[in-house]
Tab-separated table of C-alpha atoms in Angstrom:
chain	number	residue	atom	x	y	z
P	457	MET	CA	0.921	-19.515	6.444
P	458	ILE	CA	-0.356	-17.290	4.595
P	459	PRO	CA	1.414	-14.358	2.353
P	460	HIS	CA	1.089	-10.657	3.244
P	461	ILE	CA	1.725	-8.836	0.432
P	462	LEU	CA	1.736	-4.531	-0.108
P	463	ILE	CA	1.599	-3.047	-3.518
P	464	ILE	CA	3.473	-0.246	-3.796
P	465	GLN	CA	2.953	1.789	-6.488
P	466	SER	CA	6.212	4.092	-7.961
P	467	VAL	CA	5.786	4.176	-11.502
P	468	TYR	CA	7.763	7.062	-13.118
P	469	THR	CA	8.820	8.512	-15.552
P	470	ASP	CA	10.781	11.801	-15.160
P	471	PRO	CA	13.882	11.293	-13.564
P	472	GLU	CA	13.272	14.602	-10.909
P	473	LEU	CA	9.943	13.593	-10.431
P	474	SER	CA	11.489	9.750	-9.422
P	475	ARG	CA	14.325	11.079	-7.362
P	476	ARG	CA	12.221	13.657	-5.633
P	477	ARG	CA	9.554	10.534	-4.395
P	478	LEU	CA	12.872	8.488	-3.580
P	479	ALA	CA	13.828	11.758	-1.222
P	480	ILE	CA	9.862	11.486	-0.108
P	481	THR	CA	9.893	7.442	0.499
P	482	GLN	CA	12.882	7.176	2.453
P	483	HIS	CA	11.721	9.763	5.411
P	484	THR	CA	8.624	8.448	5.504
P	485	CYS	CA	7.304	4.461	3.685
P	486	ARG	CA	10.978	3.518	4.802
P	487	PRO	CA	11.021	4.372	8.248
P	488	SER	CA	7.581	2.618	8.996
P	489	LEU	CA	8.211	-0.615	6.493
P	490	ALA	CA	11.132	-0.825	8.210
P	491	TYR	CA	9.101	-0.956	12.379
P	492	GLN	CA	6.599	-3.323	11.411
P	493	THR	CA	6.097	-5.918	13.841
P	494	ARG	CA	5.270	-8.214	10.526
P	495	LYS	CA	7.287	-7.741	7.260
P	496	PRO	CA	4.629	-7.895	4.343
P	497	ILE	CA	6.402	-8.506	1.114
P	498	ILE	CA	6.268	-6.014	-1.255
P	499	HIS	CA	5.608	-5.976	-4.608
P	500	LEU	CA	7.082	-2.525	-5.672
P	501	ALA	CA	5.951	-1.792	-9.379
P	502	GLN	CA	8.727	0.429	-10.931
P	503	HIS	CA	8.915	1.745	-14.696
P	504	PRO	CA	12.023	0.420	-16.387
P	505	ASP	CA	13.842	3.667	-17.708
P	506	ASP	CA	13.860	5.146	-14.246
P	507	PRO	CA	17.065	5.592	-13.075
P	508	HIS	CA	16.590	5.394	-9.736
P	509	ALA	CA	14.729	1.879	-9.476
P	510	ALA	CA	17.279	0.618	-8.111
P	511	ALA	CA	18.209	2.454	-5.760
P	512	ARG	CA	14.364	2.860	-3.968
P	513	ALA	CA	13.573	-1.237	-4.197
P	514	GLU	CA	17.567	-1.932	-2.452
P	515	MET	CA	15.912	1.458	0.168
P	516	LEU	CA	13.244	-1.236	0.436
P	517	ARG	CA	14.236	-3.728	0.884
P	518	GLY	CA	17.015	-2.324	4.205
P	519	THR	CA	13.352	-2.411	5.728
P	520	GLY	CA	13.326	-6.171	6.338
P	521	CYS	CA	11.206	-6.819	3.830
P	522	GLU	CA	11.155	-9.175	0.701
P	523	VAL	CA	10.934	-6.873	-2.393
P	524	VAL	CA	9.025	-8.656	-5.619
P	525	GLU	CA	10.491	-5.793	-8.617
P	526	LEU	CA	7.479	-5.564	-10.987
P	527	TRP	CA	8.787	-3.536	-14.544
P	528	ARG	CA	5.697	-0.932	-16.286
P	529	ASP	CA	6.082	1.275	-18.837
P	530	GLN	CA	2.528	3.313	-17.513
P	531	TRP	CA	1.011	4.303	-13.938
P	532	ARG	CA	-2.481	2.269	-14.109
P	533	LEU	CA	-3.979	2.320	-10.653
P	534	TYR	CA	-7.311	0.039	-11.529
P	535	GLY	CA	-7.021	-3.301	-13.400
P	536	GLU	CA	-3.448	-3.429	-12.897
P	537	ASN	CA	-1.485	-6.834	-12.629
P	538	TYR	CA	0.576	-7.308	-10.141
P	539	ASN	CA	1.866	-10.457	-10.076
P	540	LEU	CA	0.025	-11.828	-6.954
P	541	PRO	CA	0.265	-15.805	-5.779
P	542	GLU	CA	-2.079	-17.307	-6.339
P	543	GLY	CA	-4.031	-18.882	-2.856
P	544	ARG	CA	-5.400	-17.480	-0.100
P	545	LYS	CA	-3.404	-14.461	0.749
P	546	VAL	CA	-3.976	-10.699	2.452
P	547	VAL	CA	-3.132	-7.901	-0.028
P	548	SER	CA	-2.514	-3.894	1.358
P	549	ARG	CA	-1.886	-1.192	-0.986
P	550	MET	CA	0.238	1.814	0.319
P	551	ASP	CA	2.015	4.940	-1.885
P	552	ASP	CA	5.565	5.285	-1.753
P	553	ASP	CA	5.231	8.285	0.254
P	554	ASP	CA	2.772	7.824	2.814
P	555	CYS	CA	3.224	5.851	6.381
P	556	LEU	CA	1.318	3.094	8.412
P	557	CYS	CA	1.521	2.368	12.560
P	558	ARG	CA	3.991	0.059	13.889
P	559	GLU	CA	1.501	-2.424	14.057
P	560	PHE	CA	-0.392	-1.979	10.751
P	561	CYS	CA	1.276	-5.012	9.039
P	562	GLU	CA	0.295	-7.372	12.460
P	563	ALA	CA	-3.198	-6.256	13.073
P	564	THR	CA	-3.875	-6.029	9.834
P	565	TYR	CA	-3.186	-9.945	9.064
P	566	ALA	CA	-4.322	-11.208	12.107
P	567	ALA	CA	-7.899	-9.690	11.274
P	568	ALA	CA	-7.962	-11.620	8.314
P	569	PRO	CA	-10.665	-14.797	8.516
P	570	PRO	CA	-9.688	-17.953	7.286
P	571	PHE	CA	-12.543	-18.025	4.145
P	572	GLY	CA	-13.932	-16.046	2.461
P	573	GLU	CA	-13.338	-12.888	0.656
P	574	VAL	CA	-13.065	-9.634	2.973
P	575	ALA	CA	-11.795	-6.159	3.043
P	576	LEU	CA	-10.138	-5.086	5.778
P	577	LEU	CA	-10.109	-1.662	6.901
P	578	TRP	CA	-8.642	1.090	9.299
P	579	PRO	CA	-11.101	4.225	8.894
P	580	ASN	CA	-9.321	6.425	11.928
P	581	GLY	CA	-5.751	7.860	10.955
P	582	ILE	CA	-4.036	11.657	9.593
P	583	VAL	CA	-3.936	13.456	6.427
P	584	TYR	CA	-0.843	15.353	6.367
P	585	TYR	CA	-1.870	18.017	3.454
P	586	ARG	CA	-0.237	21.863	3.070
P	587	SER	CA	2.075	21.886	6.391
P	588	GLY	CA	-0.814	20.291	8.392
P	589	ALA	CA	-1.863	17.570	10.273
P	590	TYR	CA	-6.003	16.488	9.998
P	591	GLY	CA	-7.618	13.417	11.878
P	592	TRP	CA	-9.355	11.710	9.370
P	593	SER	CA	-12.614	9.255	9.207
P	594	HIS	CA	-13.406	6.924	6.547
P	595	LYS	CA	-15.122	3.633	6.008
P	596	GLY	CA	-13.663	3.417	2.267
P	597	ASN	CA	-9.710	4.793	3.299
P	598	GLN	CA	-7.090	4.309	0.944
P	599	PHE	CA	-5.276	2.026	2.847
P	600	VAL	CA	-7.696	-1.431	2.710
P	601	SER	CA	-6.564	-4.366	2.778
P	602	ILE	CA	-8.193	-7.316	0.906
P	603	VAL	CA	-7.853	-10.831	1.709
P	604	THR	CA	-8.895	-13.090	-1.256
P	605	ASN	CA	-8.405	-16.478	-2.727
P	606	GLY	CA	-8.455	-15.003	-6.030
P	607	MET	CA	-5.845	-12.709	-8.180
P	608	LYS	CA	-8.375	-9.425	-6.800
P	609	SER	CA	-5.641	-6.192	-5.008
P	610	PRO	CA	-6.771	-2.950	-3.783
P	611	HIS	CA	-6.797	-1.608	-7.267
P	612	ASP	CA	-9.456	-3.168	-8.542
P	613	GLN	CA	-12.290	-0.752	-7.828
P	614	LYS	CA	-12.545	2.990	-6.002
P	615	HIS	CA	-11.280	2.084	-2.071
P	616	HIS	CA	-13.760	3.554	-0.946
P	617	LEU	CA	-16.476	1.272	-2.528
P	618	PHE	CA	-15.164	-1.615	-0.537
P	619	ALA	CA	-17.466	-0.995	2.688
P	620	ASP	CA	-20.341	-0.676	0.480
P	621	THR	CA	-19.542	-3.654	-2.100
P	622	TRP	CA	-17.681	-6.297	-0.042
P	623	HIS	CA	-17.990	-8.088	3.483
P	624	PHE	CA	-15.765	-6.750	5.675
P	625	ARG	CA	-14.045	-6.198	9.101
P	626	VAL	CA	-12.815	-2.988	10.566
P	627	VAL	CA	-9.104	-4.031	11.923
P	628	SER	CA	-8.985	-1.317	14.609
P	629	GLU	CA	-10.507	2.469	15.204
P	630	GLN	CA	-7.274	4.010	16.264
P	631	PRO	CA	-5.571	6.044	13.892
P	632	GLY	CA	-3.186	3.660	11.868
P	633	TRP	CA	-2.015	5.438	9.054
P	634	ILE	CA	-0.374	9.079	7.666
P	635	TRP	CA	-1.753	9.891	4.260
P	636	ILE	CA	0.222	11.839	2.618
P	637	ARG	CA	-1.649	14.941	0.096
């Protein structure tokens, strides 16, 4: 069985920002991962000087997901090395303040074809912005996942480009995520 890896960037150098993000994660990302019907392996990028790094990793382990801690000295969205394993894998991403529907990981994994590199898209979701929730549909959403045999990640290019530059498959037309802005 190929692994499903979920990348979460939490590279914070400011202790107060890290504390606030940890509190937000407790109410958003953590519960959505705890209730996944298929648990991903989390690759969690954090700063080595973050005083809340251990608490963040432990909280995410409490979801039942395996957590691989990655120590980074800066936040890098594109071109980061997420220590992905060799071989075929599904790689997804989410922010530490976002939410995924309960079947996100299971349905994404099930949509992965047996060969080829493919972007797996959930085009519909909800954006929570300034105390309001809005339905959003976008072919290159923030929650793109990819199936790859290489070391590529969903952060290797701007997310909207995957639908234009890769073969892609729509995982579901149902809302699958909440993007907290």
